[in-house]
Amino acid sequence: MNEATLTLEGWYALHDFRSINWAAWKAADDEERAVALDELNAFLKEWSDVEAEKQGSTAVYSIVGQKADFVLMHLRETLDELNAIENAFNKTTFAQYTTKAYSYVSVVELSNYLASSDGGDPMQNPHVIARLKPILPKASYICFYPMNKKRDLSDNWYMLTMDERRDMMRSHGLIGRNYAGKVKQIITGSIGFDDWEWGVTLFADDALQFKKLIYEMRFDEVSARFAEFGSFFVGNLLSPEKFEEMLKL
Ligand code: 76R
């Protein structure tokens, strides 16, 4: 029996992880570096203007560890816009000094496990719209990872009834709610778009809260039995000034 959960989708998401080719950056002359920085700043400005007009949102973070040096997380109305941003960025002088580390394509998703159906069209509800088309918080830290729900013989999420899944999601939501005000989560669905089923993007002003929240969830049935995780990326907010400082030799 098909008991697929109804989902609502909002803005499309591109997490674009890059590394900096420091050898090439150091070998460039001052003029070339200045051009690269100007172009980078022009893009950062353009993306913040798009955000001010509520046509999308962009978050820029440096990444700690060797998986990448920074991430550009873009939310836009269409996949076409994400593609255009990616291509425009790739054409910049600055992008020539970066290499592609990882990327993730998904769409902001809300599922109806816990939705109170008041009969109204959720797409007319401003609270729902604000969650589907969120302005990304400028929190001090970001944490991103992709994940699946298991399809093993004994632990197959997709063979459970809606009621069984709803009970588990209720418990999941209750744990999450304890972190209200400390961690902001954006769940993006990626079935059909990328290699995992969801992207989880968390924002916090205290990075330790990522560990505490994810650890607590591991003991909860839905994560303990069904969750499989990809690589974790964690990083620090990059204002345009900090970005420039990071690139200073
Ligand atoms: O949308 C809602 O807030 C309602 C409750 C809720 C749903 C439906 C919710 C709450 N989540 C939902 C769906 Mn979640 N979430 C994760 C992870 O690390 C892990 O073990 C799992 C990664 C975290 C850290 C997290 C945090 N959530 C989902 C789904 C889709 C499931 C599906 O459709 O089958 C995934 C993959 C997922 C994973 N979740 C919350 C949080 C937090 C902090 C909350 C509370 C939000 C709040 O009440 O403000």
Tab-separated table of C-alpha atoms and ligand atoms in Angstrom:
chain	number	residue	atom	x	y	z
A	1	MET	CA	0.000	0.000	0.000
A	2	ASN	CA	1.302	3.450	-0.849
A	3	GLU	CA	1.304	5.657	2.202
A	4	ALA	CA	3.797	8.212	0.912
A	5	THR	CA	3.993	11.216	3.175
A	6	LEU	CA	2.761	14.419	1.638
A	7	THR	CA	5.491	16.975	1.370
A	8	LEU	CA	5.542	20.678	0.670
A	9	GLU	CA	8.473	22.101	-1.246
A	10	GLY	CA	9.910	25.590	-1.265
A	11	TRP	CA	13.130	27.057	-2.570
A	12	TYR	CA	15.676	24.853	-4.315
A	13	ALA	CA	19.048	24.533	-2.595
A	14	LEU	CA	22.619	24.278	-3.832
A	15	HIS	CA	25.396	23.661	-1.335
A	16	ASP	CA	28.560	24.469	-3.300
A	17	PHE	CA	31.694	23.411	-1.393
A	18	ARG	CA	35.018	24.723	-2.693
A	19	SER	CA	38.653	24.513	-1.799
A	20	ILE	CA	41.168	27.246	-2.475
A	21	ASN	CA	44.178	26.486	-4.617
A	22	TRP	CA	46.595	28.339	-2.346
A	23	ALA	CA	49.630	27.676	-4.546
A	24	ALA	CA	47.919	29.324	-7.527
A	25	TRP	CA	46.524	32.144	-5.360
A	26	LYS	CA	49.982	32.907	-3.996
A	27	ALA	CA	51.530	32.732	-7.457
A	28	ALA	CA	49.039	35.274	-8.855
A	29	ASP	CA	50.183	38.896	-9.074
A	30	ASP	CA	48.632	41.633	-6.921
A	31	GLU	CA	46.566	43.003	-9.777
A	32	GLU	CA	45.042	39.617	-10.610
A	33	ARG	CA	44.231	39.009	-6.950
A	34	ALA	CA	42.608	42.443	-6.703
A	35	VAL	CA	40.420	41.680	-9.740
A	36	ALA	CA	39.473	38.324	-8.224
A	37	LEU	CA	38.534	39.919	-4.900
A	38	ASP	CA	36.482	42.647	-6.625
A	39	GLU	CA	34.515	40.029	-8.527
A	40	LEU	CA	33.990	37.966	-5.403
A	41	ASN	CA	32.716	41.013	-3.525
A	42	ALA	CA	30.414	41.922	-6.421
A	43	PHE	CA	28.850	38.460	-6.218
A	44	LEU	CA	28.493	38.586	-2.435
A	45	LYS	CA	26.759	41.951	-2.843
A	46	GLU	CA	24.482	40.635	-5.590
A	47	TRP	CA	23.472	37.647	-3.471
A	48	SER	CA	22.727	39.833	-0.467
A	49	ASP	CA	20.594	42.117	-2.690
A	50	VAL	CA	18.600	39.076	-3.894
A	51	GLU	CA	18.099	38.159	-0.252
A	52	ALA	CA	16.971	41.682	0.665
A	53	GLU	CA	14.333	41.391	-2.047
A	54	LYS	CA	13.297	37.977	-0.653
A	55	GLN	CA	13.970	36.317	-3.995
A	56	GLY	CA	16.306	33.787	-2.406
A	57	SER	CA	18.951	33.513	0.258
A	58	THR	CA	22.670	32.761	0.415
A	59	ALA	CA	24.871	31.699	3.307
A	60	VAL	CA	28.672	31.819	3.132
A	61	TYR	CA	30.782	29.855	5.625
A	62	SER	CA	34.395	28.748	5.830
A	63	ILE	CA	34.778	25.003	6.411
A	64	VAL	CA	37.043	23.554	9.082
A	65	GLY	CA	39.086	20.502	8.089
A	66	GLN	CA	40.322	19.167	4.780
A	67	LYS	CA	36.994	18.419	3.077
A	68	ALA	CA	36.627	21.973	1.751
A	69	ASP	CA	37.674	25.566	2.495
A	70	PHE	CA	34.295	27.293	2.158
A	71	VAL	CA	30.675	26.704	1.193
A	72	LEU	CA	28.250	28.851	-0.734
A	73	MET	CA	24.750	27.723	0.197
A	74	HIS	CA	22.180	29.189	-2.175
A	75	LEU	CA	18.391	28.993	-1.994
A	76	ARG	CA	16.466	30.089	-5.078
A	77	GLU	CA	12.997	29.705	-6.574
A	78	THR	CA	14.155	27.472	-9.464
A	79	LEU	CA	16.873	24.995	-10.345
A	80	ASP	CA	17.575	27.186	-13.378
A	81	GLU	CA	18.606	30.068	-11.128
A	82	LEU	CA	20.900	27.791	-9.123
A	83	ASN	CA	22.503	26.613	-12.347
A	84	ALA	CA	22.946	30.202	-13.521
A	85	ILE	CA	24.584	31.224	-10.222
A	86	GLU	CA	26.929	28.271	-10.424
A	87	ASN	CA	27.949	29.034	-13.990
A	88	ALA	CA	28.343	32.774	-13.373
A	89	PHE	CA	30.521	32.078	-10.349
A	90	ASN	CA	32.608	29.559	-12.277
A	91	LYS	CA	33.363	32.222	-14.877
A	92	THR	CA	34.881	34.602	-12.326
A	93	THR	CA	38.603	35.109	-11.922
A	94	PHE	CA	38.277	34.143	-8.263
A	95	ALA	CA	36.713	30.764	-9.136
A	96	GLN	CA	39.853	29.923	-11.139
A	97	TYR	CA	41.660	29.767	-7.808
A	98	THR	CA	39.157	27.329	-6.356
A	99	THR	CA	38.558	23.641	-6.884
A	100	LYS	CA	35.282	21.794	-6.494
A	101	ALA	CA	35.175	19.883	-3.218
A	102	TYR	CA	31.553	18.691	-2.950
A	103	SER	CA	28.083	19.833	-3.888
A	104	TYR	CA	24.543	19.003	-2.926
A	105	VAL	CA	21.293	19.715	-4.778
A	106	SER	CA	17.988	19.576	-2.910
A	107	VAL	CA	14.781	21.481	-2.188
A	108	VAL	CA	13.493	22.873	1.113
A	109	GLU	CA	10.946	20.358	2.380
A	110	LEU	CA	8.257	20.166	5.030
A	111	SER	CA	6.476	16.878	5.593
A	112	ASN	CA	2.978	16.500	6.964
A	113	TYR	CA	3.758	14.003	9.736
A	114	LEU	CA	2.946	16.494	12.450
A	115	ALA	CA	0.955	19.059	10.484
A	116	SER	CA	-2.296	20.100	12.094
A	117	SER	CA	-4.712	20.079	9.174
A	118	ASP	CA	-6.950	23.074	9.703
A	119	GLY	CA	-8.346	22.518	6.233
A	120	GLY	CA	-6.728	25.655	4.800
A	121	ASP	CA	-4.277	25.655	1.904
A	122	PRO	CA	-0.863	25.470	3.606
A	123	MET	CA	0.683	27.348	0.688
A	124	GLN	CA	-1.400	30.368	1.746
A	125	ASN	CA	-0.165	30.158	5.332
A	126	PRO	CA	2.574	32.768	5.961
A	127	HIS	CA	4.231	30.584	8.653
A	128	VAL	CA	4.524	27.717	6.201
A	129	ILE	CA	5.829	29.983	3.440
A	130	ALA	CA	8.431	31.450	5.818
A	131	ARG	CA	9.718	27.920	6.492
A	132	LEU	CA	9.687	26.871	2.832
A	133	LYS	CA	11.446	30.036	1.675
A	134	PRO	CA	13.677	30.817	4.638
A	135	ILE	CA	16.170	33.644	4.880
A	136	LEU	CA	19.227	31.745	6.076
A	137	PRO	CA	20.292	32.896	9.543
A	138	LYS	CA	23.660	34.588	9.856
A	139	ALA	CA	24.519	32.360	12.805
A	140	SER	CA	28.160	31.950	13.785
A	141	TYR	CA	28.325	28.272	12.732
A	142	ILE	CA	26.938	25.927	10.103
A	143	CYS	CA	26.740	22.122	10.041
A	144	PHE	CA	25.702	20.227	6.900
A	145	TYR	CA	25.345	16.536	6.139
A	146	PRO	CA	23.304	14.357	3.818
A	147	MET	CA	21.321	11.390	5.105
A	148	ASN	CA	19.105	8.455	4.187
A	149	LYS	CA	16.467	6.439	5.945
A	150	LYS	CA	17.272	2.726	5.831
A	151	ARG	CA	15.664	0.223	3.504
A	152	ASP	CA	17.031	-2.957	5.109
A	153	LEU	CA	14.817	-6.034	5.394
A	154	SER	CA	14.216	-5.651	9.121
A	155	ASP	CA	14.567	-1.875	9.291
A	156	ASN	CA	12.826	-0.488	6.256
A	157	TRP	CA	11.443	2.997	6.833
A	158	TYR	CA	9.501	2.841	3.588
A	159	MET	CA	7.609	-0.309	4.625
A	160	LEU	CA	6.279	1.175	7.871
A	161	THR	CA	2.736	2.440	8.120
A	162	MET	CA	2.052	6.151	8.238
A	163	ASP	CA	1.047	5.820	11.917
A	164	GLU	CA	4.316	4.104	12.858
A	165	ARG	CA	6.324	6.761	11.055
A	166	ARG	CA	4.275	9.583	12.550
A	167	ASP	CA	4.845	8.283	16.097
A	168	MET	CA	8.584	8.220	15.534
A	169	MET	CA	8.615	11.644	13.908
A	170	ARG	CA	6.705	13.031	16.887
A	171	SER	CA	9.446	11.856	19.228
A	172	HIS	CA	12.056	13.254	16.807
A	173	GLY	CA	10.290	16.630	16.742
A	174	LEU	CA	10.101	16.747	20.554
A	175	ILE	CA	13.874	16.320	20.867
A	176	GLY	CA	14.376	18.954	18.209
A	177	ARG	CA	12.107	21.374	19.993
A	178	ASN	CA	14.369	21.319	23.064
A	179	TYR	CA	16.938	23.059	20.883
A	180	ALA	CA	14.594	25.865	19.845
A	181	GLY	CA	16.512	29.121	19.915
A	182	LYS	CA	19.849	27.244	19.966
A	183	VAL	CA	19.834	25.363	16.652
A	184	LYS	CA	17.941	26.284	13.508
A	185	GLN	CA	17.458	23.362	11.130
A	186	ILE	CA	16.590	23.372	7.455
A	187	ILE	CA	15.614	20.019	5.989
A	188	THR	CA	15.987	19.766	2.234
A	189	GLY	CA	14.701	16.788	0.279
A	190	SER	CA	16.966	15.336	-2.394
A	191	ILE	CA	15.291	12.146	-3.620
A	192	GLY	CA	15.764	12.310	-7.388
A	193	PHE	CA	18.216	15.206	-7.092
A	194	ASP	CA	21.288	13.935	-5.335
A	195	ASP	CA	22.948	10.839	-3.871
A	196	TRP	CA	21.226	10.897	-0.491
A	197	GLU	CA	17.591	11.381	0.475
A	198	TRP	CA	17.866	14.555	2.562
A	199	GLY	CA	20.284	17.315	3.322
A	200	VAL	CA	20.357	18.544	6.910
A	201	THR	CA	21.637	22.087	7.401
A	202	LEU	CA	21.951	23.351	10.961
A	203	PHE	CA	22.847	26.852	12.157
A	204	ALA	CA	23.897	27.808	15.695
A	205	ASP	CA	25.836	30.457	17.604
A	206	ASP	CA	27.391	27.715	19.744
A	207	ALA	CA	28.900	24.906	17.621
A	208	LEU	CA	28.707	22.452	20.539
A	209	GLN	CA	24.919	22.450	20.220
A	210	PHE	CA	25.302	20.576	16.882
A	211	LYS	CA	27.049	17.725	18.662
A	212	LYS	CA	24.563	17.700	21.527
A	213	LEU	CA	21.504	17.713	19.265
A	214	ILE	CA	22.793	15.083	16.836
A	215	TYR	CA	24.005	12.891	19.717
A	216	GLU	CA	20.664	13.082	21.489
A	217	MET	CA	18.857	12.172	18.271
A	218	ARG	CA	21.048	9.100	17.780
A	219	PHE	CA	19.292	7.520	20.781
A	220	ASP	CA	15.873	8.260	19.370
A	221	GLU	CA	14.328	5.386	17.403
A	222	VAL	CA	14.030	7.100	14.033
A	223	SER	CA	17.753	7.965	13.996
A	224	ALA	CA	18.965	4.938	15.969
A	225	ARG	CA	17.261	2.429	13.676
A	226	PHE	CA	16.816	4.164	10.369
A	227	ALA	CA	19.316	6.984	9.839
A	228	GLU	CA	22.381	6.634	7.628
A	229	PHE	CA	24.700	9.606	7.285
A	230	GLY	CA	27.075	10.965	4.680
A	231	SER	CA	29.979	13.321	5.312
A	232	PHE	CA	29.626	16.057	7.890
A	233	PHE	CA	30.828	19.593	7.149
A	234	VAL	CA	31.167	22.224	9.860
A	235	GLY	CA	32.219	25.829	9.487
A	236	ASN	CA	32.334	29.463	10.565
A	237	LEU	CA	30.346	32.410	9.243
A	238	LEU	CA	32.247	34.296	6.526
A	239	SER	CA	31.248	37.936	6.265
A	240	PRO	CA	32.697	39.687	3.173
A	241	GLU	CA	35.344	41.196	5.491
A	242	LYS	CA	36.270	37.803	6.939
A	243	PHE	CA	36.404	36.297	3.457
A	244	GLU	CA	38.870	38.987	2.406
A	245	GLU	CA	40.901	38.434	5.554
A	246	MET	CA	41.001	34.686	4.873
A	247	LEU	CA	42.390	35.361	1.389
A	248	LYS	CA	44.987	37.895	2.552
A	249	LEU	CA	48.560	36.650	2.139
B	1	76R	O1	8.908	20.327	10.614
B	1	76R	C1	8.874	20.293	11.868
B	1	76R	O2	9.521	21.050	12.611
B	1	76R	C2	8.025	19.248	12.475
B	1	76R	C3	8.810	18.207	13.118
B	1	76R	C4	9.967	17.693	12.276
B	1	76R	C5	9.932	16.961	11.073
B	1	76R	C6	8.724	16.506	10.252
B	1	76R	C7	11.346	17.875	12.620
B	1	76R	C8	11.794	18.608	13.712
B	1	76R	N1	12.130	17.240	11.692
B	1	76R	C9	11.301	16.673	10.726
B	1	76R	C10	11.690	15.947	9.600
B	1	76R	MN1	14.133	16.951	11.810
B	1	76R	N2	16.132	16.755	11.878
B	1	76R	C11	16.853	15.811	11.194
B	1	76R	C12	18.181	15.801	11.707
B	1	76R	O3	21.045	13.791	13.036
B	1	76R	C13	20.004	13.116	12.965
B	1	76R	O4	19.827	12.084	13.688
B	1	76R	C14	18.955	13.492	11.981
B	1	76R	C15	19.245	14.823	11.286
B	1	76R	C16	18.262	16.782	12.675
B	1	76R	C17	19.476	17.164	13.497
B	1	76R	C18	16.957	17.379	12.780
B	1	76R	C19	16.620	18.398	13.656
B	1	76R	N3	14.060	15.736	10.162
B	1	76R	C20	12.979	15.518	9.372
B	1	76R	C21	13.373	14.687	8.246
B	1	76R	C22	12.474	14.211	7.096
B	1	76R	C23	11.929	12.889	7.553
B	1	76R	C24	10.987	12.217	6.601
B	1	76R	O5	10.236	12.901	5.897
B	1	76R	O6	10.968	10.955	6.643
B	1	76R	C25	14.715	14.415	8.407
B	1	76R	C26	15.605	13.607	7.508
B	1	76R	C27	15.127	15.064	9.620
B	1	76R	C28	16.393	15.003	10.158
B	1	76R	N4	14.166	18.252	13.399
B	1	76R	C29	13.100	18.879	14.007
B	1	76R	C30	15.326	18.788	13.948
B	1	76R	C31	14.950	19.808	14.907
B	1	76R	C32	15.952	20.674	15.682
B	1	76R	C33	13.578	19.856	14.933
B	1	76R	C34	12.685	20.745	15.794
B	1	76R	C35	12.279	21.935	14.986
B	1	76R	C36	11.390	22.865	15.751
B	1	76R	O7	10.427	22.378	16.370
B	1	76R	O8	11.670	24.062	15.688
